[in-house]
């Protein structure tokens, strides 16, 4: 069974804070199944946006996991804002979490990390 979106987001923000980073929930989505987007901000002003991996990339073993893929890598803030606005028009109940950490570490499972 897949973990609820609100619980996943809560755990993510707590982990970032406990490691000395900063995290904020910018948009609250559907508690049980809202799509989660993570905006990673870097000290140099660039940002990376992660979104849910497409269903085609998820197999039977990982169907209950939350797997993310990079949507924009080290892009200008305006480009990230534009993509987020487009996603919110398509899905108004998505979650948006901002984190300020230099290294993503183990906070998210990325498509290229799944085994």
Tab-separated table of N, CA and C in Angstrom:
chain	number	residue	atom	x	y	z
A	1	UNK	N	0.833	-1.174	0.000
A	1	UNK	CA	0.000	0.000	0.000
A	1	UNK	C	0.884	1.247	0.000
A	2	UNK	N	0.548	2.199	-0.834
A	2	UNK	CA	1.332	3.414	-0.975
A	2	UNK	C	1.084	4.361	0.196
A	3	UNK	N	2.143	4.976	0.683
A	3	UNK	CA	2.030	5.918	1.791
A	3	UNK	C	1.275	7.172	1.325
A	4	UNK	N	0.444	7.703	2.193
A	4	UNK	CA	-0.345	8.892	1.872
A	4	UNK	C	0.578	10.081	1.585
A	5	UNK	N	0.127	10.976	0.730
A	5	UNK	CA	0.923	12.143	0.354
A	5	UNK	C	1.234	13.030	1.556
A	6	UNK	N	0.248	13.275	2.415
A	6	UNK	CA	0.488	14.156	3.554
A	6	UNK	C	1.526	13.580	4.518
A	7	UNK	N	1.520	12.284	4.682
A	7	UNK	CA	2.507	11.644	5.567
A	7	UNK	C	3.895	11.691	4.935
A	8	UNK	N	3.973	11.435	3.625
A	8	UNK	CA	5.253	11.493	2.926
A	8	UNK	C	5.862	12.892	3.032
A	9	UNK	N	5.055	13.919	2.778
A	9	UNK	CA	5.535	15.301	2.819
A	9	UNK	C	5.972	15.673	4.235
A	10	UNK	N	5.207	15.273	5.224
A	10	UNK	CA	5.564	15.558	6.608
A	10	UNK	C	6.905	14.912	6.971
A	11	UNK	N	7.075	13.665	6.582
A	11	UNK	CA	8.331	12.966	6.869
A	11	UNK	C	9.498	13.618	6.134
A	12	UNK	N	9.281	14.020	4.892
A	12	UNK	CA	10.334	14.666	4.106
A	12	UNK	C	10.780	15.964	4.773
A	13	UNK	N	9.839	16.802	5.160
A	13	UNK	CA	10.215	18.083	5.770
A	13	UNK	C	10.927	17.872	7.109
A	14	UNK	N	10.488	16.917	7.873
A	14	UNK	CA	11.150	16.642	9.157
A	14	UNK	C	12.573	16.134	8.959
A	15	UNK	N	12.764	15.276	7.948
A	15	UNK	CA	14.118	14.765	7.677
A	15	UNK	C	15.053	15.887	7.247
A	16	UNK	N	14.572	16.776	6.391
A	16	UNK	CA	15.407	17.896	5.934
A	16	UNK	C	15.788	18.773	7.123
A	17	UNK	N	14.808	19.127	7.975
A	17	UNK	CA	15.088	19.945	9.148
A	17	UNK	C	16.051	19.248	10.105
A	18	UNK	N	15.871	17.959	10.313
A	18	UNK	CA	16.740	17.252	11.258
A	18	UNK	C	18.181	17.179	10.759
A	19	UNK	N	18.368	17.302	9.437
A	19	UNK	CA	19.725	17.303	8.866
A	19	UNK	C	20.304	18.707	8.749
A	20	UNK	N	19.576	19.710	9.238
A	20	UNK	CA	20.077	21.072	9.230
A	20	UNK	C	19.697	21.882	8.001
A	21	UNK	N	18.838	21.345	7.150
A	21	UNK	CA	18.381	22.064	5.967
A	21	UNK	C	17.094	22.807	6.246
A	22	UNK	N	16.541	23.372	5.203
A	22	UNK	CA	15.287	24.112	5.315
A	22	UNK	C	14.267	23.489	4.381
A	23	UNK	N	13.034	23.375	4.844
A	23	UNK	CA	11.951	22.832	4.019
A	23	UNK	C	10.669	23.587	4.330
A	24	UNK	N	9.848	23.773	3.299
A	24	UNK	CA	8.565	24.440	3.482
A	24	UNK	C	7.545	23.831	2.541
A	25	UNK	N	6.335	23.692	3.041
A	25	UNK	CA	5.226	23.233	2.206
A	25	UNK	C	4.595	24.482	1.597
A	26	UNK	N	4.734	24.623	0.287
A	26	UNK	CA	4.246	25.809	-0.407
A	26	UNK	C	2.801	25.627	-0.838
A	27	UNK	N	2.463	24.416	-1.252
A	27	UNK	CA	1.090	24.126	-1.667
A	27	UNK	C	0.690	22.769	-1.114
A	28	UNK	N	-0.448	22.744	-0.419
A	28	UNK	CA	-0.974	21.487	0.101
A	28	UNK	C	-1.951	20.918	-0.909
A	29	UNK	N	-1.757	19.652	-1.227
A	29	UNK	CA	-2.626	18.996	-2.184
A	29	UNK	C	-3.567	18.017	-1.507
A	30	UNK	N	-4.052	17.078	-2.281
A	30	UNK	CA	-4.933	16.042	-1.751
A	30	UNK	C	-4.158	15.221	-0.725
A	31	UNK	N	-4.770	15.047	0.440
A	31	UNK	CA	-4.068	14.382	1.539
A	31	UNK	C	-3.667	12.955	1.222
A	32	UNK	N	-4.514	12.224	0.582
A	32	UNK	CA	-4.242	10.807	0.355
A	32	UNK	C	-3.391	10.552	-0.883
A	33	UNK	N	-3.682	11.246	-1.963
A	33	UNK	CA	-3.033	10.845	-3.210
A	33	UNK	C	-2.571	11.994	-4.099
A	34	UNK	N	-2.398	13.176	-3.552
A	34	UNK	CA	-1.948	14.306	-4.360
A	34	UNK	C	-0.538	14.086	-4.885
A	35	UNK	N	-0.297	14.502	-6.118
A	35	UNK	CA	1.041	14.418	-6.700
A	35	UNK	C	1.971	15.343	-5.909
A	36	UNK	N	3.214	14.921	-5.734
A	36	UNK	CA	4.178	15.683	-4.949
A	36	UNK	C	5.290	16.183	-5.864
A	37	UNK	N	5.535	17.487	-5.800
A	37	UNK	CA	6.649	18.103	-6.514
A	37	UNK	C	7.589	18.697	-5.481
A	38	UNK	N	8.886	18.557	-5.728
A	38	UNK	CA	9.892	19.060	-4.794
A	38	UNK	C	10.791	20.042	-5.549
A	39	UNK	N	10.859	21.242	-5.016
A	39	UNK	CA	11.684	22.305	-5.595
A	39	UNK	C	12.925	22.440	-4.728
A	40	UNK	N	14.066	22.086	-5.287
A	40	UNK	CA	15.330	22.160	-4.559
A	40	UNK	C	16.041	23.451	-4.940
A	41	UNK	N	16.315	24.280	-3.933
A	41	UNK	CA	16.993	25.557	-4.168
A	41	UNK	C	18.461	25.433	-3.749
A	42	UNK	N	19.321	26.014	-4.578
A	42	UNK	CA	20.758	25.996	-4.309
A	42	UNK	C	21.240	27.391	-3.929
A	43	UNK	N	22.393	27.466	-3.309
A	43	UNK	CA	22.949	28.745	-2.867
A	43	UNK	C	23.267	29.680	-4.022
A	44	UNK	N	23.536	29.135	-5.190
A	44	UNK	CA	23.891	29.978	-6.336
A	44	UNK	C	22.662	30.554	-7.042
A	45	UNK	N	21.462	30.295	-6.509
A	45	UNK	CA	20.241	30.841	-7.079
A	45	UNK	C	19.545	29.929	-8.082
A	46	UNK	N	20.193	28.851	-8.478
A	46	UNK	CA	19.571	27.908	-9.403
A	46	UNK	C	18.702	26.932	-8.636
A	47	UNK	N	17.827	26.252	-9.372
A	47	UNK	CA	16.878	25.330	-8.741
A	47	UNK	C	16.706	24.072	-9.585
A	48	UNK	N	16.335	23.000	-8.921
A	48	UNK	CA	15.964	21.756	-9.593
A	48	UNK	C	14.549	21.406	-9.154
A	49	UNK	N	13.737	20.983	-10.108
A	49	UNK	CA	12.371	20.588	-9.797
A	49	UNK	C	12.224	19.094	-10.054
A	50	UNK	N	11.714	18.383	-9.041
A	50	UNK	CA	11.440	16.955	-9.145
A	50	UNK	C	9.937	16.749	-9.122
A	51	UNK	N	9.470	15.821	-9.940
A	51	UNK	CA	8.062	15.477	-9.972
A	51	UNK	C	7.889	13.977	-9.967
A	52	UNK	N	6.667	13.510	-9.856
A	52	UNK	CA	6.416	12.065	-9.853
A	52	UNK	C	6.878	11.433	-11.167
A	53	UNK	N	7.476	10.260	-11.043
A	53	UNK	CA	7.897	9.530	-12.236
A	53	UNK	C	6.668	9.029	-12.988
A	54	UNK	N	6.730	8.985	-14.314
A	54	UNK	CA	5.597	8.450	-15.085
A	54	UNK	C	5.319	6.996	-14.721
A	55	UNK	N	4.059	6.602	-14.818
A	55	UNK	CA	3.667	5.231	-14.476
A	55	UNK	C	4.438	4.192	-15.287
A	56	UNK	N	4.826	4.529	-16.487
A	56	UNK	CA	5.564	3.581	-17.329
A	56	UNK	C	6.921	3.217	-16.734
A	57	UNK	N	7.443	4.064	-15.860
A	57	UNK	CA	8.751	3.812	-15.255
A	57	UNK	C	8.637	3.031	-13.951
A	58	UNK	N	7.427	2.715	-13.537
A	58	UNK	CA	7.211	2.032	-12.263
A	58	UNK	C	6.783	0.598	-12.538
A	59	UNK	N	7.504	-0.336	-11.932
A	59	UNK	CA	7.181	-1.745	-12.140
A	59	UNK	C	6.442	-2.302	-10.916
A	60	UNK	N	6.130	-3.582	-10.947
A	60	UNK	CA	5.365	-4.205	-9.865
A	60	UNK	C	6.062	-4.121	-8.516
A	61	UNK	N	7.398	-4.205	-8.520
A	61	UNK	CA	8.133	-4.181	-7.260
A	61	UNK	C	8.125	-2.805	-6.603
A	62	UNK	N	8.043	-1.754	-7.407
A	62	UNK	CA	8.133	-0.398	-6.858
A	62	UNK	C	6.819	0.363	-6.945
A	63	UNK	N	5.723	-0.315	-7.227
A	63	UNK	CA	4.455	0.394	-7.431
A	63	UNK	C	3.952	1.088	-6.181
A	64	UNK	N	4.380	0.669	-5.001
A	64	UNK	CA	3.958	1.308	-3.763
A	64	UNK	C	4.927	2.395	-3.304
A	65	UNK	N	6.050	2.548	-3.990
A	65	UNK	CA	7.048	3.551	-3.629
A	65	UNK	C	6.741	4.876	-4.332
A	66	UNK	N	7.233	5.929	-3.791
A	66	UNK	CA	7.148	7.237	-4.451
A	66	UNK	C	8.483	7.457	-5.154
A	67	UNK	N	8.449	7.435	-6.466
A	67	UNK	CA	9.649	7.591	-7.272
A	67	UNK	C	9.526	8.902	-8.036
A	68	UNK	N	10.610	9.661	-8.045
A	68	UNK	CA	10.620	10.979	-8.657
A	68	UNK	C	11.580	11.016	-9.834
A	69	UNK	N	11.327	11.980	-10.714
A	69	UNK	CA	12.248	12.230	-11.813
A	69	UNK	C	12.512	13.729	-11.866
A	70	UNK	N	13.709	14.108	-12.267
A	70	UNK	CA	13.988	15.534	-12.419
A	70	UNK	C	13.193	16.096	-13.594
A	71	UNK	N	12.547	17.225	-13.391
A	71	UNK	CA	11.814	17.898	-14.468
A	71	UNK	C	12.651	19.034	-15.031
A	72	UNK	N	13.361	19.733	-14.167
A	72	UNK	CA	14.305	20.781	-14.573
A	72	UNK	C	15.532	20.647	-13.679
A	73	UNK	N	16.718	20.704	-14.262
A	73	UNK	CA	17.954	20.581	-13.495
A	73	UNK	C	18.704	21.899	-13.468
A	74	UNK	N	18.983	22.383	-12.280
A	74	UNK	CA	19.761	23.609	-12.066
A	74	UNK	C	19.361	24.705	-13.043
A	75	UNK	N	18.097	25.036	-12.998
A	75	UNK	CA	17.516	26.034	-13.893
A	75	UNK	C	17.291	27.338	-13.141
A	76	UNK	N	17.013	28.387	-13.903
A	76	UNK	CA	16.663	29.683	-13.313
A	76	UNK	C	15.303	29.575	-12.619
A	77	UNK	N	15.101	30.372	-11.602
A	77	UNK	CA	13.861	30.331	-10.824
A	77	UNK	C	12.623	30.584	-11.680
A	78	UNK	N	12.732	31.462	-12.669
A	78	UNK	CA	11.590	31.777	-13.527
A	78	UNK	C	11.133	30.555	-14.324
A	79	UNK	N	12.075	29.769	-14.802
A	79	UNK	CA	11.730	28.556	-15.553
A	79	UNK	C	11.009	27.551	-14.660
A	80	UNK	N	11.458	27.441	-13.420
A	80	UNK	CA	10.817	26.531	-12.466
A	80	UNK	C	9.407	27.027	-12.151
A	81	UNK	N	9.263	28.323	-11.919
A	81	UNK	CA	7.935	28.900	-11.652
A	81	UNK	C	6.962	28.622	-12.794
A	82	UNK	N	7.438	28.771	-14.029
A	82	UNK	CA	6.600	28.544	-15.198
A	82	UNK	C	6.132	27.099	-15.262
A	83	UNK	N	7.031	26.163	-15.010
A	83	UNK	CA	6.663	24.747	-15.058
A	83	UNK	C	5.705	24.391	-13.925
A	84	UNK	N	5.928	24.941	-12.749
A	84	UNK	CA	5.023	24.679	-11.622
A	84	UNK	C	3.626	25.209	-11.940
A	85	UNK	N	3.550	26.417	-12.485
A	85	UNK	CA	2.244	26.998	-12.828
A	85	UNK	C	1.518	26.129	-13.849
A	86	UNK	N	2.242	25.595	-14.812
A	86	UNK	CA	1.630	24.723	-15.818
A	86	UNK	C	1.127	23.435	-15.180
A	87	UNK	N	1.911	22.871	-14.272
A	87	UNK	CA	1.493	21.648	-13.573
A	87	UNK	C	0.257	21.910	-12.717
A	88	UNK	N	0.202	23.080	-12.054
A	88	UNK	CA	-0.942	23.393	-11.201
A	88	UNK	C	-2.213	23.626	-12.004
A	89	UNK	N	-2.093	24.094	-13.233
A	89	UNK	CA	-3.278	24.221	-14.091
A	89	UNK	C	-3.833	22.844	-14.432
A	90	UNK	N	-2.923	21.891	-14.636
A	90	UNK	CA	-3.317	20.525	-14.975
A	90	UNK	C	-3.836	19.772	-13.749
A	91	UNK	N	-3.195	19.992	-12.592
A	91	UNK	CA	-3.513	19.254	-11.364
A	91	UNK	C	-3.534	20.231	-10.193
A	92	UNK	N	-4.693	20.739	-9.867
A	92	UNK	CA	-4.801	21.780	-8.840
A	92	UNK	C	-4.599	21.259	-7.416
A	93	UNK	N	-4.597	19.947	-7.217
A	93	UNK	CA	-4.418	19.435	-5.857
A	93	UNK	C	-3.054	18.781	-5.659
A	94	UNK	N	-2.032	19.337	-6.289
A	94	UNK	CA	-0.677	18.813	-6.101
A	94	UNK	C	-0.036	19.444	-4.873
A	95	UNK	N	0.964	18.775	-4.368
A	95	UNK	CA	1.766	19.269	-3.259
A	95	UNK	C	3.024	19.894	-3.845
A	96	UNK	N	3.477	20.997	-3.257
A	96	UNK	CA	4.749	21.597	-3.641
A	96	UNK	C	5.554	21.830	-2.375
A	97	UNK	N	6.716	21.191	-2.335
A	97	UNK	CA	7.610	21.308	-1.191
A	97	UNK	C	8.901	21.947	-1.674
A	98	UNK	N	9.360	22.969	-0.965
A	98	UNK	CA	10.641	23.594	-1.271
A	98	UNK	C	11.645	23.147	-0.227
A	99	UNK	N	12.812	22.759	-0.704
A	99	UNK	CA	13.887	22.394	0.215
A	99	UNK	C	15.144	23.162	-0.185
A	100	UNK	N	15.919	23.514	0.810
A	100	UNK	CA	17.194	24.185	0.571
A	100	UNK	C	18.287	23.314	1.142
A	101	UNK	N	18.826	22.462	0.296
A	101	UNK	CA	19.945	21.588	0.619
A	101	UNK	C	20.814	21.499	-0.633
A	102	UNK	N	22.113	21.387	-0.449
A	102	UNK	CA	23.002	21.268	-1.606
A	102	UNK	C	22.976	19.854	-2.187
A	103	UNK	N	22.865	18.860	-1.301
A	103	UNK	CA	22.883	17.469	-1.745
A	103	UNK	C	21.542	16.825	-1.427
A	104	UNK	N	20.906	16.273	-2.435
A	104	UNK	CA	19.591	15.654	-2.245
A	104	UNK	C	19.680	14.411	-1.370
A	105	UNK	N	20.830	13.770	-1.353
A	105	UNK	CA	21.034	12.609	-0.496
A	105	UNK	C	19.987	11.541	-0.721
A	106	UNK	N	19.383	11.072	0.350
A	106	UNK	CA	18.387	10.007	0.281
A	106	UNK	C	16.969	10.520	0.501
A	107	UNK	N	16.764	11.818	0.355
A	107	UNK	CA	15.425	12.369	0.588
A	107	UNK	C	14.395	11.833	-0.401
A	108	UNK	N	14.794	11.657	-1.656
A	108	UNK	CA	13.882	11.172	-2.693
A	108	UNK	C	14.504	9.995	-3.418
A	109	UNK	N	13.660	9.061	-3.858
A	109	UNK	CA	14.121	7.993	-4.735
A	109	UNK	C	13.912	8.474	-6.164
A	110	UNK	N	14.993	8.544	-6.921
A	110	UNK	CA	14.927	9.033	-8.292
A	110	UNK	C	14.863	7.851	-9.264
A	111	UNK	N	14.357	8.116	-10.466
A	111	UNK	CA	14.185	7.057	-11.465
A	111	UNK	C	15.497	6.341	-11.762
A	112	UNK	N	16.615	7.053	-11.760
A	112	UNK	CA	17.888	6.407	-12.059
A	112	UNK	C	18.487	5.693	-10.850
A	113	UNK	N	17.850	5.795	-9.681
A	113	UNK	CA	18.330	5.143	-8.471
A	113	UNK	C	17.588	3.852	-8.154
A	114	UNK	N	16.437	3.636	-8.773
A	114	UNK	CA	15.660	2.442	-8.398
A	114	UNK	C	16.334	1.197	-8.950
A	115	UNK	N	16.256	0.152	-8.152
A	115	UNK	CA	16.926	-1.116	-8.523
A	115	UNK	C	15.934	-2.097	-9.080
